[in-house]
Amino acid sequence: MTPTNNLQKLKSVHAGHSLDGIWTRFVGLESSTGKQTAHGPHKCQGLYWTPEGINPTTAFILVHYNGDFSEHYLAPLLAVRGYGVLGWNTRFRGAEDLFSLNEALDDIAAGTRWLLKEVGVKNLIFIGNSGGGSLMAAFHAHALKDPSLGPAKLFITLNAHSGRPTVLTDWLDPSVIDETDPTKIDFELDMFNPANGPPYSEGFQKRYRAAQVARNHRITKWAREELERLNDAGISDRIFPLHRTMADLRFLDATLDPSKRQVPGCYLGHPAKANRSVSMLGRANTLRTWLSMWSLQDSKCKFDAYADKITVPALVIQSLADAGVYPFDARHLYESLASKDKEIVWVEGTHFFENNERDREKVVDVIDEWVKKRV
């Protein structure tokens, strides 16, 4: 066979190009601290979704701590409504164990500046989805100090946690006795011990939640001391594993923070099995990453730390069947926002509205209607 020289006949393998009326564009950029790698790839990468042949003046940006949001499920659905959508990734996509908040903020700024200066976006809207809620709040507060970075004109959270240290601590198994051995536990603090519940008594809940906080603090204390010890020896950092991090009482007890979620259940299936498997959150960390991302005492990856800086119109959207973000979380975000124009909307569906296009379309209806009233 003779290879064709007509490159115009070659189609992108990206599925977005097969959707009628949508264009996608790969974007690779440097940030102030994240330079292009020696072998080619940029550390900051994503996809920009737009209606075909149109350059929207209103655009959304979605970013996560370590998840890949370049093909976020909302992107094509919002693009067909006439918006631009940048699904953006920092250098920490797939590299949670190395996360640094300051560097992540630099990488997000590369994306927002590109939208404002190169694309010509006039109305920049942040969607903080899942863990991205606290991250986008942190960036908004950061950008207020330098408007050229692009603070949000509108701020939306969608099934958002209140912060990395908070959600991890809510899920931490406090029965762990030895951080180096996941088989050693205190059965009196084991939520999977039938003698403890469910349902869980108020007394057990108080002991359990206090022990979760105490475990987080113990790891922080050790991380600080270990970092100092290593630094004194000329070693900058080290990796350590984290076991048993799928143990929120709400995974088994439907009476706690009631919703339409499946119980027993969590994002990884049955909680008992998930808790004994390789962790979902924080399964590997450097000492510095623990302090930057997961420590209740040291981390700045908390929505509460920036909520008073969010005064632009804000929308909180929460799914009723979410297996890991609960009504309490959504109400807390809503109440903490400093915005005078703010709204909370409850919708049907799971965390990412998996396998349910109807629920996804309804969420886009909510976003579209709310935005059009404000831009």
Short mmCIF file of C-alpha atoms in Angstrom, two decimals:
data_model
loop_
_atom_site.label_atom_id
_atom_site.label_comp_id
_atom_site.label_asym_id
_atom_site.label_seq_id
_atom_site.Cartn_x
_atom_site.Cartn_y
_atom_site.Cartn_z
CA MET A 1 0.00 0.00 0.00
CA THR A 2 1.17 3.52 -0.78
CA PRO A 3 0.98 5.85 2.23
CA THR A 4 -1.03 9.00 1.63
CA ASN A 5 0.68 12.38 1.68
CA ASN A 6 -2.58 14.22 2.21
CA LEU A 7 -2.55 14.80 5.96
CA GLN A 8 -5.94 16.50 5.76
CA LYS A 9 -7.47 13.07 5.20
CA LEU A 10 -6.15 11.84 8.52
CA LYS A 11 -8.61 12.19 11.38
CA SER A 12 -7.79 12.64 15.03
CA VAL A 13 -8.31 9.53 17.11
CA HIS A 14 -9.69 11.74 19.87
CA ALA A 15 -13.37 10.90 20.32
CA GLY A 16 -14.24 14.56 20.79
CA HIS A 17 -13.76 15.13 17.08
CA SER A 18 -16.48 12.61 16.31
CA LEU A 19 -19.07 14.67 18.16
CA ASP A 20 -21.10 16.83 15.85
CA GLY A 21 -20.42 20.53 16.26
CA ILE A 22 -17.47 20.24 18.68
CA TRP A 23 -13.80 20.99 18.19
CA THR A 24 -11.02 20.03 20.57
CA ARG A 25 -7.56 21.54 20.69
CA PHE A 26 -4.57 20.13 22.54
CA VAL A 27 -2.84 22.73 24.71
CA GLY A 28 0.67 22.30 26.11
CA LEU A 29 2.23 25.17 28.05
CA GLU A 30 5.04 26.09 30.38
CA SER A 31 4.33 27.71 33.73
CA SER A 32 6.64 30.01 35.67
CA THR A 33 8.09 27.02 37.54
CA GLY A 34 7.13 24.18 35.21
CA LYS A 35 9.29 24.21 32.10
CA GLN A 36 9.03 21.96 29.06
CA THR A 37 10.72 18.62 29.62
CA ALA A 38 13.92 17.66 27.82
CA HIS A 39 12.18 14.91 25.84
CA GLY A 40 9.39 17.19 24.66
CA PRO A 41 6.17 17.17 26.69
CA HIS A 42 5.01 20.25 28.54
CA LYS A 43 4.23 19.78 32.22
CA CYS A 44 0.95 21.66 31.84
CA GLN A 45 -1.39 20.00 29.36
CA GLY A 46 -5.06 19.85 28.53
CA LEU A 47 -7.78 19.99 25.91
CA TYR A 48 -9.76 23.05 24.94
CA TRP A 49 -13.31 22.26 23.83
CA THR A 50 -15.37 24.71 21.77
CA PRO A 51 -18.32 24.77 19.42
CA GLU A 52 -17.12 24.14 15.88
CA GLY A 53 -15.89 27.31 14.21
CA ILE A 54 -16.71 29.54 17.19
CA ASN A 55 -14.41 31.27 19.67
CA PRO A 56 -16.54 31.68 22.82
CA THR A 57 -16.02 34.67 25.08
CA THR A 58 -17.28 32.68 28.08
CA ALA A 59 -15.24 29.66 29.12
CA PHE A 60 -14.93 27.20 31.99
CA ILE A 61 -11.76 25.71 33.43
CA LEU A 62 -11.65 22.46 35.41
CA VAL A 63 -8.56 21.23 37.27
CA HIS A 64 -7.92 18.48 39.83
CA TYR A 65 -5.08 17.80 42.25
CA ASN A 66 -3.93 14.69 40.40
CA GLY A 67 -6.80 13.45 38.22
CA ASP A 68 -6.79 13.98 34.45
CA PHE A 69 -9.56 16.44 33.59
CA SER A 70 -8.60 17.00 29.94
CA GLU A 71 -11.56 14.88 28.79
CA HIS A 72 -13.90 15.79 31.61
CA TYR A 73 -17.44 14.56 30.99
CA LEU A 74 -18.82 18.11 31.22
CA ALA A 75 -16.57 19.45 28.45
CA PRO A 76 -18.48 18.27 25.35
CA LEU A 77 -21.85 18.89 27.00
CA LEU A 78 -20.97 22.50 27.78
CA ALA A 79 -19.27 23.05 24.42
CA VAL A 80 -22.43 22.17 22.49
CA ARG A 81 -24.20 24.85 24.56
CA GLY A 82 -21.81 27.45 23.15
CA TYR A 83 -19.10 27.62 25.83
CA GLY A 84 -15.38 27.05 25.79
CA VAL A 85 -14.09 24.45 28.26
CA LEU A 86 -10.46 23.94 29.22
CA GLY A 87 -9.92 20.57 30.86
CA TRP A 88 -6.56 21.36 32.43
CA ASN A 89 -3.87 19.30 34.12
CA THR A 90 -0.97 20.41 36.27
CA ARG A 91 2.38 18.64 36.42
CA PHE A 92 0.89 16.46 39.18
CA ARG A 93 -1.54 14.58 36.96
CA GLY A 94 -1.02 10.99 38.10
CA ALA A 95 1.67 12.15 40.52
CA GLU A 96 -0.22 12.74 43.75
CA ASP A 97 2.75 11.58 45.80
CA LEU A 98 4.79 14.59 44.65
CA PHE A 99 2.12 17.29 44.98
CA SER A 100 3.06 20.85 45.90
CA LEU A 101 0.30 23.46 46.13
CA ASN A 102 2.43 26.43 45.11
CA GLU A 103 3.64 24.69 41.96
CA ALA A 104 0.11 23.55 41.14
CA LEU A 105 -1.10 27.15 41.37
CA ASP A 106 1.64 28.19 38.93
CA ASP A 107 0.46 25.54 36.48
CA ILE A 108 -3.19 26.56 36.74
CA ALA A 109 -2.15 30.15 36.05
CA ALA A 110 -0.61 29.03 32.76
CA GLY A 111 -4.02 27.78 31.70
CA THR A 112 -6.02 30.80 32.83
CA ARG A 113 -3.58 33.24 31.23
CA TRP A 114 -3.79 31.31 27.97
CA LEU A 115 -7.57 31.56 28.02
CA LEU A 116 -7.52 35.28 28.72
CA LYS A 117 -4.61 36.42 26.57
CA GLU A 118 -4.43 33.95 23.70
CA VAL A 119 -8.04 32.86 23.32
CA GLY A 120 -9.65 36.15 24.29
CA VAL A 121 -12.03 34.84 26.92
CA LYS A 122 -13.90 37.61 28.72
CA ASN A 123 -15.89 35.61 31.26
CA LEU A 124 -13.79 33.00 33.06
CA ILE A 125 -15.74 30.50 35.17
CA PHE A 126 -14.21 28.00 37.59
CA ILE A 127 -15.79 24.59 38.13
CA GLY A 128 -14.36 22.89 41.19
CA ASN A 129 -15.36 19.26 40.73
CA SER A 130 -14.68 16.66 43.41
CA GLY A 131 -11.22 17.39 44.85
CA GLY A 132 -10.99 20.31 42.45
CA GLY A 133 -13.31 22.36 44.65
CA SER A 134 -10.69 23.31 47.21
CA LEU A 135 -7.96 23.55 44.57
CA MET A 136 -9.89 26.07 42.47
CA ALA A 137 -10.78 28.01 45.62
CA ALA A 138 -7.07 28.20 46.44
CA PHE A 139 -6.30 29.43 42.94
CA HIS A 140 -9.06 32.03 42.98
CA ALA A 141 -7.68 33.49 46.22
CA HIS A 142 -4.18 33.39 44.73
CA ALA A 143 -5.29 35.14 41.53
CA LEU A 144 -7.00 37.95 43.44
CA LYS A 145 -3.51 39.11 44.44
CA ASP A 146 -2.59 39.39 40.74
CA PRO A 147 -5.65 39.82 38.49
CA SER A 148 -3.55 39.02 35.40
CA LEU A 149 -3.67 35.40 36.58
CA GLY A 150 -7.41 35.35 36.02
CA PRO A 151 -9.61 35.06 39.11
CA ALA A 152 -13.06 33.65 38.47
CA LYS A 153 -15.97 35.79 37.34
CA LEU A 154 -18.28 33.00 38.53
CA PHE A 155 -17.44 30.09 40.84
CA ILE A 156 -19.12 26.67 40.74
CA THR A 157 -18.55 23.61 42.89
CA LEU A 158 -19.81 20.22 41.77
CA ASN A 159 -19.80 17.30 44.21
CA ALA A 160 -16.81 18.94 45.87
CA HIS A 161 -15.01 17.90 49.02
CA SER A 162 -14.16 20.59 51.52
CA GLY A 163 -10.46 19.85 51.22
CA ARG A 164 -7.83 17.14 50.89
CA PRO A 165 -6.92 16.84 54.58
CA THR A 166 -10.59 16.87 55.57
CA VAL A 167 -11.78 14.16 53.20
CA LEU A 168 -8.78 11.96 53.91
CA THR A 169 -9.31 12.25 57.66
CA ASP A 170 -13.01 11.48 57.26
CA TRP A 171 -11.98 8.30 55.46
CA LEU A 172 -8.96 7.33 57.60
CA ASP A 173 -9.23 4.07 59.49
CA PRO A 174 -8.48 5.04 63.11
CA SER A 175 -8.07 1.43 64.19
CA VAL A 176 -4.56 1.32 62.68
CA ILE A 177 -1.99 0.68 65.41
CA ASP A 178 1.16 0.43 63.30
CA GLU A 179 1.52 2.57 60.14
CA THR A 180 4.02 0.06 58.76
CA ASP A 181 1.76 -2.97 59.19
CA PRO A 182 -1.88 -2.83 57.98
CA THR A 183 -2.73 -6.07 59.81
CA LYS A 184 -2.31 -4.52 63.25
CA ILE A 185 -5.53 -2.82 64.34
CA ASP A 186 -7.55 -1.96 67.44
CA PHE A 187 -10.81 -3.88 67.05
CA GLU A 188 -12.58 -1.53 69.46
CA LEU A 189 -12.11 1.20 66.82
CA ASP A 190 -12.82 -1.00 63.81
CA MET A 191 -15.97 0.15 61.96
CA PHE A 192 -16.13 -3.25 60.25
CA ASN A 193 -16.29 -5.08 63.59
CA PRO A 194 -19.99 -6.05 63.94
CA ALA A 195 -19.76 -5.43 67.67
CA ASN A 196 -19.37 -1.71 66.91
CA GLY A 197 -22.19 -1.39 64.36
CA PRO A 198 -23.80 -0.31 62.16
CA PRO A 199 -25.76 1.46 63.32
CA TYR A 200 -23.06 3.28 65.26
CA SER A 201 -23.83 4.76 68.65
CA GLU A 202 -23.16 8.43 69.33
CA GLY A 203 -20.43 7.43 71.74
CA PHE A 204 -18.69 5.27 69.17
CA GLN A 205 -18.99 8.01 66.55
CA LYS A 206 -17.29 10.54 68.84
CA ARG A 207 -14.46 8.15 69.73
CA TYR A 208 -14.04 7.16 66.10
CA ARG A 209 -13.93 10.69 64.69
CA ALA A 210 -11.52 11.83 67.41
CA ALA A 211 -9.27 8.86 66.69
CA GLN A 212 -9.26 9.71 62.97
CA VAL A 213 -8.02 13.21 63.75
CA ALA A 214 -5.46 11.78 66.14
CA ARG A 215 -4.11 9.45 63.44
CA ASN A 216 -3.70 12.37 61.05
CA HIS A 217 -1.86 14.34 63.73
CA ARG A 218 0.42 11.37 64.52
CA ILE A 219 1.45 11.06 60.89
CA THR A 220 2.08 14.81 60.72
CA LYS A 221 4.25 14.71 63.84
CA TRP A 222 6.25 11.81 62.44
CA ALA A 223 6.58 13.49 59.01
CA ARG A 224 7.95 16.69 60.53
CA GLU A 225 10.45 14.82 62.69
CA GLU A 226 11.48 12.48 59.89
CA LEU A 227 11.95 15.37 57.48
CA GLU A 228 14.18 17.17 59.98
CA ARG A 229 16.18 13.99 60.59
CA LEU A 230 16.72 13.38 56.89
CA ASN A 231 17.52 17.01 56.14
CA ASP A 232 20.19 16.97 58.84
CA ALA A 233 21.73 14.02 57.00
CA GLY A 234 21.60 15.82 53.66
CA ILE A 235 18.55 13.94 52.35
CA SER A 236 15.74 16.15 51.06
CA ASP A 237 12.73 13.82 51.34
CA ARG A 238 11.43 10.25 51.18
CA ILE A 239 8.38 8.24 50.13
CA PHE A 240 6.13 6.41 52.58
CA PRO A 241 2.94 4.36 52.10
CA LEU A 242 -0.43 4.99 53.72
CA HIS A 243 -2.72 2.06 54.51
CA ARG A 244 -6.42 1.75 55.27
CA THR A 245 -8.01 4.97 54.00
CA MET A 246 -11.54 3.89 53.09
CA ALA A 247 -13.25 3.87 56.46
CA ASP A 248 -15.86 6.62 56.71
CA LEU A 249 -18.72 5.54 58.98
CA ARG A 250 -21.14 6.85 56.35
CA PHE A 251 -19.99 4.09 54.00
CA LEU A 252 -21.87 1.55 56.15
CA ASP A 253 -24.45 3.56 58.10
CA ALA A 254 -27.19 5.11 55.97
CA THR A 255 -28.62 6.96 58.98
CA LEU A 256 -25.55 9.22 59.12
CA ASP A 257 -25.91 12.21 56.78
CA PRO A 258 -28.85 10.56 54.96
CA SER A 259 -28.94 10.66 51.16
CA LYS A 260 -29.84 8.41 48.23
CA ARG A 261 -26.39 6.82 48.15
CA GLN A 262 -25.89 3.07 48.02
CA VAL A 263 -25.06 1.62 51.44
CA PRO A 264 -22.80 -0.22 51.99
CA GLY A 265 -20.72 1.51 49.38
CA CYS A 266 -17.81 3.79 48.48
CA TYR A 267 -16.04 4.83 45.30
CA LEU A 268 -14.16 1.53 45.19
CA GLY A 269 -17.07 -0.83 45.82
CA HIS A 270 -17.59 -2.50 49.17
CA PRO A 271 -15.82 -0.47 51.88
CA ALA A 272 -14.46 -3.48 53.80
CA LYS A 273 -12.64 -4.76 50.73
CA ALA A 274 -11.57 -1.29 49.60
CA ASN A 275 -10.13 -0.46 53.03
CA ARG A 276 -7.96 -3.57 52.93
CA SER A 277 -6.75 -2.92 49.39
CA VAL A 278 -4.27 -0.41 47.99
CA SER A 279 -5.55 2.97 49.08
CA MET A 280 -7.42 5.41 46.84
CA LEU A 281 -6.25 8.59 48.57
CA GLY A 282 -2.71 9.25 49.70
CA ARG A 283 -1.48 5.71 49.12
CA ALA A 284 2.06 7.05 48.64
CA ASN A 285 3.49 10.36 49.79
CA THR A 286 6.69 12.22 50.22
CA LEU A 287 7.01 13.79 53.63
CA ARG A 288 6.62 17.23 52.08
CA THR A 289 3.54 16.16 50.14
CA TRP A 290 1.89 14.90 53.31
CA LEU A 291 2.46 18.25 54.96
CA SER A 292 1.37 20.19 51.86
CA MET A 293 -1.71 18.15 50.98
CA TRP A 294 -3.00 15.86 53.71
CA SER A 295 -2.02 17.24 57.11
CA LEU A 296 -4.90 18.79 59.04
CA GLN A 297 -2.41 21.04 60.80
CA ASP A 298 -0.17 22.11 57.91
CA SER A 299 -2.04 21.73 54.63
CA LYS A 300 -3.53 24.73 52.83
CA CYS A 301 -5.59 22.50 50.53
CA LYS A 302 -8.78 23.44 52.38
CA PHE A 303 -11.85 25.17 51.00
CA ASP A 304 -12.39 26.92 54.33
CA ALA A 305 -9.03 28.67 53.99
CA TYR A 306 -10.26 30.56 50.92
CA ALA A 307 -14.05 30.68 51.19
CA ASP A 308 -14.03 34.23 52.54
CA LYS A 309 -12.20 35.33 49.37
CA ILE A 310 -14.95 33.99 47.12
CA THR A 311 -17.31 36.95 46.79
CA VAL A 312 -18.24 36.44 43.13
CA PRO A 313 -21.57 34.73 42.34
CA ALA A 314 -21.27 31.10 43.39
CA LEU A 315 -23.20 27.91 42.73
CA VAL A 316 -22.95 24.71 44.79
CA ILE A 317 -24.24 21.58 43.04
CA GLN A 318 -24.51 18.30 44.92
CA SER A 319 -25.61 14.83 43.79
CA LEU A 320 -28.01 13.03 46.07
CA ALA A 321 -26.50 9.57 45.47
CA ASP A 322 -22.83 10.53 45.82
CA ALA A 323 -20.95 7.78 47.66
CA GLY A 324 -18.24 10.02 49.10
CA VAL A 325 -19.43 13.64 49.18
CA TYR A 326 -22.46 14.14 51.38
CA PRO A 327 -25.22 16.70 52.01
CA PHE A 328 -23.27 17.99 55.02
CA ASP A 329 -20.29 18.76 52.77
CA ALA A 330 -22.39 20.70 50.26
CA ARG A 331 -24.16 22.71 52.94
CA HIS A 332 -20.82 23.48 54.57
CA LEU A 333 -19.37 24.82 51.31
CA TYR A 334 -22.47 26.90 50.69
CA GLU A 335 -22.50 28.40 54.17
CA SER A 336 -18.78 29.19 54.11
CA LEU A 337 -18.89 31.15 50.84
CA ALA A 338 -18.67 34.93 51.22
CA SER A 339 -20.71 35.49 48.05
CA LYS A 340 -23.91 37.46 48.45
CA ASP A 341 -25.22 35.88 45.26
CA LYS A 342 -25.00 32.17 46.00
CA GLU A 343 -27.21 29.16 45.42
CA ILE A 344 -27.23 25.46 46.28
CA VAL A 345 -28.87 22.95 43.95
CA TRP A 346 -29.49 19.27 44.64
CA VAL A 347 -29.48 16.92 41.66
CA GLU A 348 -30.01 13.24 41.01
CA GLY A 349 -27.04 11.00 40.35
CA THR A 350 -23.75 9.66 41.62
CA HIS A 351 -20.38 11.39 42.03
CA PHE A 352 -19.51 11.58 38.33
CA PHE A 353 -23.01 10.66 37.09
CA GLU A 354 -21.46 7.46 35.81
CA ASN A 355 -23.30 5.74 32.96
CA ASN A 356 -26.20 8.17 33.12
CA GLU A 357 -26.24 10.75 30.35
CA ARG A 358 -29.64 12.02 31.45
CA ASP A 359 -28.31 13.05 34.87
CA ARG A 360 -25.30 14.69 33.23
CA GLU A 361 -27.51 16.67 30.87
CA LYS A 362 -29.61 17.87 33.80
CA VAL A 363 -26.49 19.13 35.57
CA VAL A 364 -25.49 21.02 32.44
CA ASP A 365 -29.01 22.47 32.32
CA VAL A 366 -28.50 23.79 35.86
CA ILE A 367 -25.10 25.30 35.02
CA ASP A 368 -26.24 26.79 31.71
CA GLU A 369 -29.34 28.42 33.17
CA TRP A 370 -27.43 29.83 36.15
CA VAL A 371 -24.56 31.20 34.05
CA LYS A 372 -26.79 32.84 31.44
CA LYS A 373 -28.43 34.91 34.15
CA ARG A 374 -25.04 36.33 35.14
CA VAL A 375 -22.95 36.90 31.99
#
